[in-house]
Short mmCIF file of N, CA and C and ligand atoms in Angstrom, two decimals:
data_model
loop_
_atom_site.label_atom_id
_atom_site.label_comp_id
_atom_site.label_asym_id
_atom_site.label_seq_id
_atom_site.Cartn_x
_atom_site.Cartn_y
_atom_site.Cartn_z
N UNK A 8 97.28 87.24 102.88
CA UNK A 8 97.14 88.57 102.34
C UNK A 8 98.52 89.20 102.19
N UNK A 9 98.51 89.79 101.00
CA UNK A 9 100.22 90.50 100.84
C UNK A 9 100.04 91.83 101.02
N UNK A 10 100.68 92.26 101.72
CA UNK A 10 100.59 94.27 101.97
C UNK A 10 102.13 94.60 101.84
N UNK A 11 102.41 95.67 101.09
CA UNK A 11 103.45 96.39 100.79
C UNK A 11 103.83 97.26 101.59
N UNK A 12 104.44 97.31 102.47
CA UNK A 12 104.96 98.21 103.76
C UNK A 12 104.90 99.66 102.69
N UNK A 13 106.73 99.10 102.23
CA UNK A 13 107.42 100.48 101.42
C UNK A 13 108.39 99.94 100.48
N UNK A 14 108.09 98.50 100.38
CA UNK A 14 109.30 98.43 99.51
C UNK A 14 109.81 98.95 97.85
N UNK A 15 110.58 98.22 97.65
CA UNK A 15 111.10 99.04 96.04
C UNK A 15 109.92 98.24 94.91
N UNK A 16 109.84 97.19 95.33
CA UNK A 16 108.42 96.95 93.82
C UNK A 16 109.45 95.44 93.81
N UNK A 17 110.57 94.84 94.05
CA UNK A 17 111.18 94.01 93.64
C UNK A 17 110.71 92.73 94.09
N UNK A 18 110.92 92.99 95.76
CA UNK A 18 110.07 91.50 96.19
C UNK A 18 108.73 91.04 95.95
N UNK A 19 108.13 92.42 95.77
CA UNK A 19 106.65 92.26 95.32
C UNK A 19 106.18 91.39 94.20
N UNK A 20 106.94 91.69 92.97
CA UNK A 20 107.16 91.02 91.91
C UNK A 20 106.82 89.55 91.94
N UNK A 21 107.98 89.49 92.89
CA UNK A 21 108.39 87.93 93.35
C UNK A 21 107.18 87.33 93.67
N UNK A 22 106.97 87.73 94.43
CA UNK A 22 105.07 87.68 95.26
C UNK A 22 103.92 87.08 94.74
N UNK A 23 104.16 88.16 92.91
CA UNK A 23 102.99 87.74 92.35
C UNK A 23 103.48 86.74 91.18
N UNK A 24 104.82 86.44 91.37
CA UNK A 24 105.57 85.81 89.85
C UNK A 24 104.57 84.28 90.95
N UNK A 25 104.38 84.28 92.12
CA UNK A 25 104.18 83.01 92.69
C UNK A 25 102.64 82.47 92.40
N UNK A 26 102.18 83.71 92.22
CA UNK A 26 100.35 82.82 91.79
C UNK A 26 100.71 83.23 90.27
N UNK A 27 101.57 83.32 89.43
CA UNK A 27 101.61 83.15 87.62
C UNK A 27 101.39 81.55 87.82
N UNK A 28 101.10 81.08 86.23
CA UNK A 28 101.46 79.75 86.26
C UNK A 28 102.73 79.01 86.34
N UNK A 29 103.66 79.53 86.31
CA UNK A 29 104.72 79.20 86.51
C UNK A 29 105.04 78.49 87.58
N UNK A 30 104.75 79.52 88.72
CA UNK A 30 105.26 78.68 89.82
C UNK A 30 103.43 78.12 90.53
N UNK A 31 102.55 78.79 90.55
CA UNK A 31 101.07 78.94 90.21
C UNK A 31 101.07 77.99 91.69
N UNK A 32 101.01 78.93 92.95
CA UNK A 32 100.85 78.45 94.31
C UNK A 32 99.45 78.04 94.40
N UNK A 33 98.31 78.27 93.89
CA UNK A 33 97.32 77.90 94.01
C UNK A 33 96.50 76.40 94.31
N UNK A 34 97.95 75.22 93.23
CA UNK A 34 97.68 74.24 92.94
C UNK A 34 97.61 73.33 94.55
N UNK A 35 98.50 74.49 95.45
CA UNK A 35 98.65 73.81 96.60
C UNK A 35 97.65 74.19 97.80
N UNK A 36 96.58 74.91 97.06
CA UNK A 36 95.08 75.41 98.16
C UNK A 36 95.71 76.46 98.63
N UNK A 37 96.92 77.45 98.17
CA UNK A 37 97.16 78.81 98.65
C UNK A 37 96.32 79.98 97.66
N UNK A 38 95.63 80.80 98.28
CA UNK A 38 94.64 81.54 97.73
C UNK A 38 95.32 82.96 98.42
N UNK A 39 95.86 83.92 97.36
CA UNK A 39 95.69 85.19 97.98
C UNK A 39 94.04 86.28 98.02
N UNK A 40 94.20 86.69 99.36
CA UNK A 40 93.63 87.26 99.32
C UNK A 40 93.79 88.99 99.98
N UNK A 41 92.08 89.65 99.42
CA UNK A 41 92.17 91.12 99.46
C UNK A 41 91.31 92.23 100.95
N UNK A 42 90.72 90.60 101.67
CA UNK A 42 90.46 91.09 103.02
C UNK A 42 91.76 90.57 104.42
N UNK A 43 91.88 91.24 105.01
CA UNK A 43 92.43 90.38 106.25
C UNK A 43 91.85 89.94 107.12
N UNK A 44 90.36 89.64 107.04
CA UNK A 44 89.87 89.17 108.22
C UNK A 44 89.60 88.04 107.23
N UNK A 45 89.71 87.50 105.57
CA UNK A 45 89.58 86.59 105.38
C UNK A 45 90.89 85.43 105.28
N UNK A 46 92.07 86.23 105.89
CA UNK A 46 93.44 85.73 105.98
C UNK A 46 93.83 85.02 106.74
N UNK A 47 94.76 83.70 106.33
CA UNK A 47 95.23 83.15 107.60
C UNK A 47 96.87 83.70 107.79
N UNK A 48 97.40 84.30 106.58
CA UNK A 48 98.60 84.66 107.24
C UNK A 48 99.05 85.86 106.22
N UNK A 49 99.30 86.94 106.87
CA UNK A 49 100.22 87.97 106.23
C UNK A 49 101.47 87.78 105.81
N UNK A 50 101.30 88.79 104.68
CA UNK A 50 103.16 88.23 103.61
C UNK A 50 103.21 89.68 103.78
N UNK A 51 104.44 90.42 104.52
CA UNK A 51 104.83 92.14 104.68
C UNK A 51 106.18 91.73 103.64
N UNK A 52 106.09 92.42 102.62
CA UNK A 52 107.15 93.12 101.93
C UNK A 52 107.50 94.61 102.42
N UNK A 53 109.10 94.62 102.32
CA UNK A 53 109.55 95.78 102.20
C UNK A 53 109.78 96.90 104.02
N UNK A 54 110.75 97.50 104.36
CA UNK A 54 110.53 97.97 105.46
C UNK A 54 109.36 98.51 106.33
N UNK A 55 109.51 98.77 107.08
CA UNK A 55 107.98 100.00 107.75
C UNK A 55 108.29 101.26 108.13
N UNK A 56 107.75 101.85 107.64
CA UNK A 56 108.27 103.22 107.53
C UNK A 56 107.31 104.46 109.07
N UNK A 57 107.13 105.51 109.07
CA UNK A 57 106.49 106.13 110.30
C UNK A 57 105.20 105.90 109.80
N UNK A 58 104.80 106.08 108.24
CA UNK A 58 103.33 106.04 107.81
C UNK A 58 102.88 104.79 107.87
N UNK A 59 103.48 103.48 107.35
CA UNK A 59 102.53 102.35 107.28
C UNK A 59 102.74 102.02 108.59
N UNK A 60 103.55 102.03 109.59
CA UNK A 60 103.35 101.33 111.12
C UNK A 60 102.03 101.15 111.67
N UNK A 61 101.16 102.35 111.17
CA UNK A 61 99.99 102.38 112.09
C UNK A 61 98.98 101.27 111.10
N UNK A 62 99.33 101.44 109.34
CA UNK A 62 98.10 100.42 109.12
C UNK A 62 98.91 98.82 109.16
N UNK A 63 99.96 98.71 109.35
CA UNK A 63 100.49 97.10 109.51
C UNK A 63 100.02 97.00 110.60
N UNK A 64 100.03 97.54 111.92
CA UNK A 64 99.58 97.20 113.09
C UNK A 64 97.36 97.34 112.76
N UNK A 65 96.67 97.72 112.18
CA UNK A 65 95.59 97.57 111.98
C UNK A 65 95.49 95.83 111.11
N UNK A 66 95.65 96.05 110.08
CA UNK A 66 95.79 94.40 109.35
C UNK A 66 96.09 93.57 110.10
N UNK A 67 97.21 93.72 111.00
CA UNK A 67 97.44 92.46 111.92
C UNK A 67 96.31 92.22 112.56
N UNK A 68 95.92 93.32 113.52
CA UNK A 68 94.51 93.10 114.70
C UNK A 68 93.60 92.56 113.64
N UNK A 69 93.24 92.71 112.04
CA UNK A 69 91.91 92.32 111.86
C UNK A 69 92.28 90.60 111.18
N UNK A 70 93.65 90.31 111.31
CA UNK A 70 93.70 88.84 111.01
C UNK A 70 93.31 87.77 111.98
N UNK A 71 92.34 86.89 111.96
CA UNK A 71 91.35 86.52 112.90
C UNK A 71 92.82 84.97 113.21
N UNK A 72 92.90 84.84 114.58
CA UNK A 72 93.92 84.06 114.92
C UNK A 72 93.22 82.30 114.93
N UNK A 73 93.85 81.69 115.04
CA UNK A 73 95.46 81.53 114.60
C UNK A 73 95.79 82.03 113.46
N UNK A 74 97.27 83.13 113.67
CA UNK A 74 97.65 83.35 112.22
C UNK A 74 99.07 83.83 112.09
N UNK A 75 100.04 83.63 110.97
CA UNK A 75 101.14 83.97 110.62
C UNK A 75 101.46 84.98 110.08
N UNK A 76 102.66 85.59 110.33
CA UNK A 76 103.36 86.78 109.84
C UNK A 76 104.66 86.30 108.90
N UNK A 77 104.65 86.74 107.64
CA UNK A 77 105.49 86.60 106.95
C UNK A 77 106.78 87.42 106.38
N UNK A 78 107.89 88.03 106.66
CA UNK A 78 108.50 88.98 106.41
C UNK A 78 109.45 88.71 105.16
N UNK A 79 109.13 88.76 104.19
CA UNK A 79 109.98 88.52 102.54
C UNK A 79 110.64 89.25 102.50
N UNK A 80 111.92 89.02 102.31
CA UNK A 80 112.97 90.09 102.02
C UNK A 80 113.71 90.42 102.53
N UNK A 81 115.13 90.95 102.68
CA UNK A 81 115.66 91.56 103.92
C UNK A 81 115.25 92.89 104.31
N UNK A 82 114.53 93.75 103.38
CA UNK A 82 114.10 94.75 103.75
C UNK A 82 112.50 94.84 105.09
N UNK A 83 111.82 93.97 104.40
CA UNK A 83 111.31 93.52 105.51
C UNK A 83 111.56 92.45 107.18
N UNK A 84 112.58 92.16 106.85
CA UNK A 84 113.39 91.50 107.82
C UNK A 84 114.10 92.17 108.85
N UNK A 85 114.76 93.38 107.98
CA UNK A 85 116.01 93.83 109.22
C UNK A 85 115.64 95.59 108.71
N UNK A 86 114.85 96.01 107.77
CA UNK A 86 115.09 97.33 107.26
C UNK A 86 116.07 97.43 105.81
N UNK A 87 116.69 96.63 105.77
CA UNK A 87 117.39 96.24 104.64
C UNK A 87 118.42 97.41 104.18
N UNK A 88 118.34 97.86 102.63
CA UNK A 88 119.13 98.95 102.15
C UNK A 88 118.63 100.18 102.84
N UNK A 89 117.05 100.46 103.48
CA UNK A 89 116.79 101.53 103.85
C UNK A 89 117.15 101.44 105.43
N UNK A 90 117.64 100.86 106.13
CA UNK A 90 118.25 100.97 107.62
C UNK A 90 118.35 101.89 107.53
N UNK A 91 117.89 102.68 108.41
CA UNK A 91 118.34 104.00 109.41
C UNK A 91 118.09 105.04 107.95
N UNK A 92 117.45 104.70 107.34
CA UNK A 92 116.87 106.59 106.59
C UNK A 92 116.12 106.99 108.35
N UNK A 93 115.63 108.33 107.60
CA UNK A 93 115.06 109.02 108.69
C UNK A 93 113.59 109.00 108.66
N UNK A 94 113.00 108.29 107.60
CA UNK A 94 111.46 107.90 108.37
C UNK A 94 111.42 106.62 108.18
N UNK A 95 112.40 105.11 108.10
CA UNK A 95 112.41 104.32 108.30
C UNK A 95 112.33 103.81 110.16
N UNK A 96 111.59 103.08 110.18
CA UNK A 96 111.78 102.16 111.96
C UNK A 96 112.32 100.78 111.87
N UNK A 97 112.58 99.91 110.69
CA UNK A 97 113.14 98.76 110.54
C UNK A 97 112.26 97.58 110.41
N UNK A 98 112.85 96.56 110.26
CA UNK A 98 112.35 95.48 109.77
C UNK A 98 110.45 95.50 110.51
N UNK A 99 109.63 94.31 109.73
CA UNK A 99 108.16 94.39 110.58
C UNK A 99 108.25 93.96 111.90
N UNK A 100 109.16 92.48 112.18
CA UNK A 100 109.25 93.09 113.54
C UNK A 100 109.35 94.20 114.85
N UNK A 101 109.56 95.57 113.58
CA UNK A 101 109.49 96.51 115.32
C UNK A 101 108.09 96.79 115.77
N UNK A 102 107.28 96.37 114.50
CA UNK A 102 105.45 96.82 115.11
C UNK A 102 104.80 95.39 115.35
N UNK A 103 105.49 94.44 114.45
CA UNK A 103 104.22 93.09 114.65
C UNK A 103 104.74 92.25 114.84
N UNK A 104 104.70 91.26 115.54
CA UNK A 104 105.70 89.57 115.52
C UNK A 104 105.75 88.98 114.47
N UNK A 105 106.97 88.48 114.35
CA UNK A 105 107.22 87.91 112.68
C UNK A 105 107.54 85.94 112.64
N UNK A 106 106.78 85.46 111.87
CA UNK A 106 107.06 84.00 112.52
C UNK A 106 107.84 83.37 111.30
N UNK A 107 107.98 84.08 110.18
CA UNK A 107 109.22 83.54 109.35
C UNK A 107 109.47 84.58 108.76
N UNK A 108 110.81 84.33 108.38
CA UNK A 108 111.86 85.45 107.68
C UNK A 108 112.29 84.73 106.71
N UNK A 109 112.23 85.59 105.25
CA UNK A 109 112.86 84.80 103.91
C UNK A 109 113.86 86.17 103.61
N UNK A 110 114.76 86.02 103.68
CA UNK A 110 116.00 86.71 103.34
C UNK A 110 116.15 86.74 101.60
N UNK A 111 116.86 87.40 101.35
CA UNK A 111 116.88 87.72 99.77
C UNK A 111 116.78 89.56 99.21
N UNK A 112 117.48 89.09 98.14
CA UNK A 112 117.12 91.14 97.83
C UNK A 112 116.91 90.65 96.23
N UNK A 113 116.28 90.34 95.41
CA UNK A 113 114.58 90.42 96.49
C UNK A 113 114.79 88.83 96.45
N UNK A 114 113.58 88.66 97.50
CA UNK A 114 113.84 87.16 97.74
C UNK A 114 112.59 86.24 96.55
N UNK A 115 113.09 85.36 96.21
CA UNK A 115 112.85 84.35 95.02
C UNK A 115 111.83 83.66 95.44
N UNK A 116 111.26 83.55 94.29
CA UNK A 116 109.37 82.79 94.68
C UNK A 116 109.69 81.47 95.51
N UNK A 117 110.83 80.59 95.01
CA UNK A 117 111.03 79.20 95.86
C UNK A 117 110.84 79.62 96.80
N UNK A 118 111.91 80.37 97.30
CA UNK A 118 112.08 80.53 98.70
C UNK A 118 110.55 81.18 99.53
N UNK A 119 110.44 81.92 98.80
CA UNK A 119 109.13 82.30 99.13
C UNK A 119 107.49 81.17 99.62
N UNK A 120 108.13 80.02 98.50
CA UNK A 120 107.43 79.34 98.73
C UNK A 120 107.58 78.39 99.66
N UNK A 121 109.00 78.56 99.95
CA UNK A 121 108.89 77.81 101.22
C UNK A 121 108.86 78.14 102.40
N UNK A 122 109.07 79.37 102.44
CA UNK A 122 108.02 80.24 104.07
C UNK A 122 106.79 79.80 104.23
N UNK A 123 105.81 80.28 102.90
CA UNK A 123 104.63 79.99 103.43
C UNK A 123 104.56 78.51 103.80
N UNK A 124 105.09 77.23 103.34
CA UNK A 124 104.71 76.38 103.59
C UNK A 124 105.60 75.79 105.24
N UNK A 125 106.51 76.92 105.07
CA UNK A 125 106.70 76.57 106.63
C UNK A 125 105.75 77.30 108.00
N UNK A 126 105.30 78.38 107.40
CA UNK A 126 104.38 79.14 107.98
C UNK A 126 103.33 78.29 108.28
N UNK A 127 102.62 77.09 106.97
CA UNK A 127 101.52 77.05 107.51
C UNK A 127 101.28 75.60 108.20
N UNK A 128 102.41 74.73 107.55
CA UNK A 128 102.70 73.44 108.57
C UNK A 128 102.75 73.98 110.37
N UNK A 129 103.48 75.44 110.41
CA UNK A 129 103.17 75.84 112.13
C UNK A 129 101.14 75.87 111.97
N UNK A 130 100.85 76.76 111.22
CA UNK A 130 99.57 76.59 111.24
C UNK A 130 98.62 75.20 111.53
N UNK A 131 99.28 74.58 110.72
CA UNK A 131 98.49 73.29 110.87
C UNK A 131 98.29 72.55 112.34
N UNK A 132 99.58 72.71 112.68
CA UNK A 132 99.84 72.01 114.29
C UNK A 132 98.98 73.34 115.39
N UNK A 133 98.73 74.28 114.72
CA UNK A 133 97.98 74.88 116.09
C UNK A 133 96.03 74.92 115.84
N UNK A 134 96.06 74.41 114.21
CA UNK A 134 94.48 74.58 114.27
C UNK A 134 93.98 72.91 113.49
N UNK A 135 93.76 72.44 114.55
CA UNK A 135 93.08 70.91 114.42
C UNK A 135 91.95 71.32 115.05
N UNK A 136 91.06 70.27 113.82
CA UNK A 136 89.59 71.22 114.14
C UNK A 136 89.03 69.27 115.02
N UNK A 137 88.23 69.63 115.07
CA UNK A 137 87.11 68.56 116.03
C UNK A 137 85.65 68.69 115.53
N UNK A 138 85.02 67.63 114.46
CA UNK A 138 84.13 67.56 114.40
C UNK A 138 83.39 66.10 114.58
N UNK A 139 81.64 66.38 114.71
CA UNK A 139 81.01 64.98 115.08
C UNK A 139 81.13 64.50 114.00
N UNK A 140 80.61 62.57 113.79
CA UNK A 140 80.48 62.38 112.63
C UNK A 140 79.32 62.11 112.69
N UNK A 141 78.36 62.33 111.99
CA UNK A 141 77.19 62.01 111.68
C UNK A 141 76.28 60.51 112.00
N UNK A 142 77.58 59.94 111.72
CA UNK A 142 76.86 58.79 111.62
C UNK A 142 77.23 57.69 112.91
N UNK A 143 78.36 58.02 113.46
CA UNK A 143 79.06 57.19 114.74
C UNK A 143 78.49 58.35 115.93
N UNK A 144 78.56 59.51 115.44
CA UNK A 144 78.28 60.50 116.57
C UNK A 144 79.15 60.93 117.52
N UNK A 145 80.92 60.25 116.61
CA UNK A 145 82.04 60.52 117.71
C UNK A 145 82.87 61.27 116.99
N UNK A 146 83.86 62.21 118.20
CA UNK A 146 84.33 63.31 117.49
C UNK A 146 85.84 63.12 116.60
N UNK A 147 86.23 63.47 115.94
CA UNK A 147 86.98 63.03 114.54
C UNK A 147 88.02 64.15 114.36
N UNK A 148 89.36 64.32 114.94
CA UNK A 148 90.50 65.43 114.60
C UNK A 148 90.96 65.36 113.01
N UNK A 149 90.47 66.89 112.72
CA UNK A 149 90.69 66.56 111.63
C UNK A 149 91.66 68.40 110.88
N UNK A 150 92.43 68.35 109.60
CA UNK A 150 92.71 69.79 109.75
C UNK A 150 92.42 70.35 108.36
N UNK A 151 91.81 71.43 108.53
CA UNK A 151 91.76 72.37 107.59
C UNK A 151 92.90 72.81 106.34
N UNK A 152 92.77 72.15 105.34
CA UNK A 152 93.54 71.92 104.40
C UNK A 152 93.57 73.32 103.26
N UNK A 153 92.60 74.13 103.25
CA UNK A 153 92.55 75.34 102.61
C UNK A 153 93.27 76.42 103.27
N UNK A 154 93.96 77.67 102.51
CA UNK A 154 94.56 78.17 103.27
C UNK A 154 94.46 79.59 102.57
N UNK A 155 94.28 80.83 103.31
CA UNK A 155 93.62 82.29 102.38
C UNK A 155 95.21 83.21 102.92
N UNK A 156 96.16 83.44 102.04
CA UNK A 156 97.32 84.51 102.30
C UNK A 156 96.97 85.91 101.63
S1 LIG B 219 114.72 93.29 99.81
FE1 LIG B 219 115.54 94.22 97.89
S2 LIG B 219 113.98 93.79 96.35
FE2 LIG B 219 113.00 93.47 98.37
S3 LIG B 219 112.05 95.45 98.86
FE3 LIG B 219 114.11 95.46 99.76
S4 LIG B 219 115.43 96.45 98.20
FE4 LIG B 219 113.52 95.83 97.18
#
């Protein structure tokens, strides 16, 4: 799921230049989506300001775990050009844990695309699922190859 803290509209761009066909993330089972409880990992553009702190910290609680935090941008990274305004608090790390950082002003769909896929290779190694097989009746590690941002 992608949520816009506060940023300028630039990295956002970037964001969606990634499901165009162009770069068209989809092909790789990345699906954005418009619930967060149907999310496996948040993409925060842009700083956090006094107003969105309280709903970035709501979206996080309703992302059902295991799940990743994505911070695009340096504005979402460190606070960026808006450091230290006066209703800025800085990068998403000061409200939510951040498990990759893509640097850039604004940062570029590659790169972008290669957070999430570093994001979700961590994913992968923490959610190996275990099912029977039907027919042996023995249990089979196996991982969830679809993935909802
Ligand atoms: S990193 Fe640059 S492009 Fe991205 S939100 Fe901040 S100012 Fe805008």
């Amino acid at each position: 799921m992608h949520f816009d803290n506060s940023s300028c509209n630039g990295c956002d761009i970037e964001v969606l230049a990634c499901l165009t066909p162009l770069y068209d993330v989809e092909r790789f089972g990345i699906v954005n989506m418009g619930n967060p409880k149907h999310a496996d990992v948040l993409l925060i553009t842009g700083p956090v300001n006094r107003r969105t702190a309280r709903v970035l910290r709501n979206l996080y609680e309703q992302v059902a775990s295991p799940k990743m935090v994505i911070a695009v941008g340096t504005c979402a990274s460190s606070g960026g050009v808006f450091h230290n305004c006066y209703n800025v608090l800085g990068g998403v790390d000061k409200v939510i844990p951040v498990d990759v950082y893509i640097p850039g002003c604004a940062a570029r769909p590659e790169a972008i695309i290669d957070g999430v896929v570093m994001a979700l290779q961590s994913l992968t190694e923490q959610r190996h699922l275990w099912v029977t097989c039907p027919h042996c009746q023995t249990e089979h590690e196996v991982t969830d190859q679809r993935w909802r941002i």
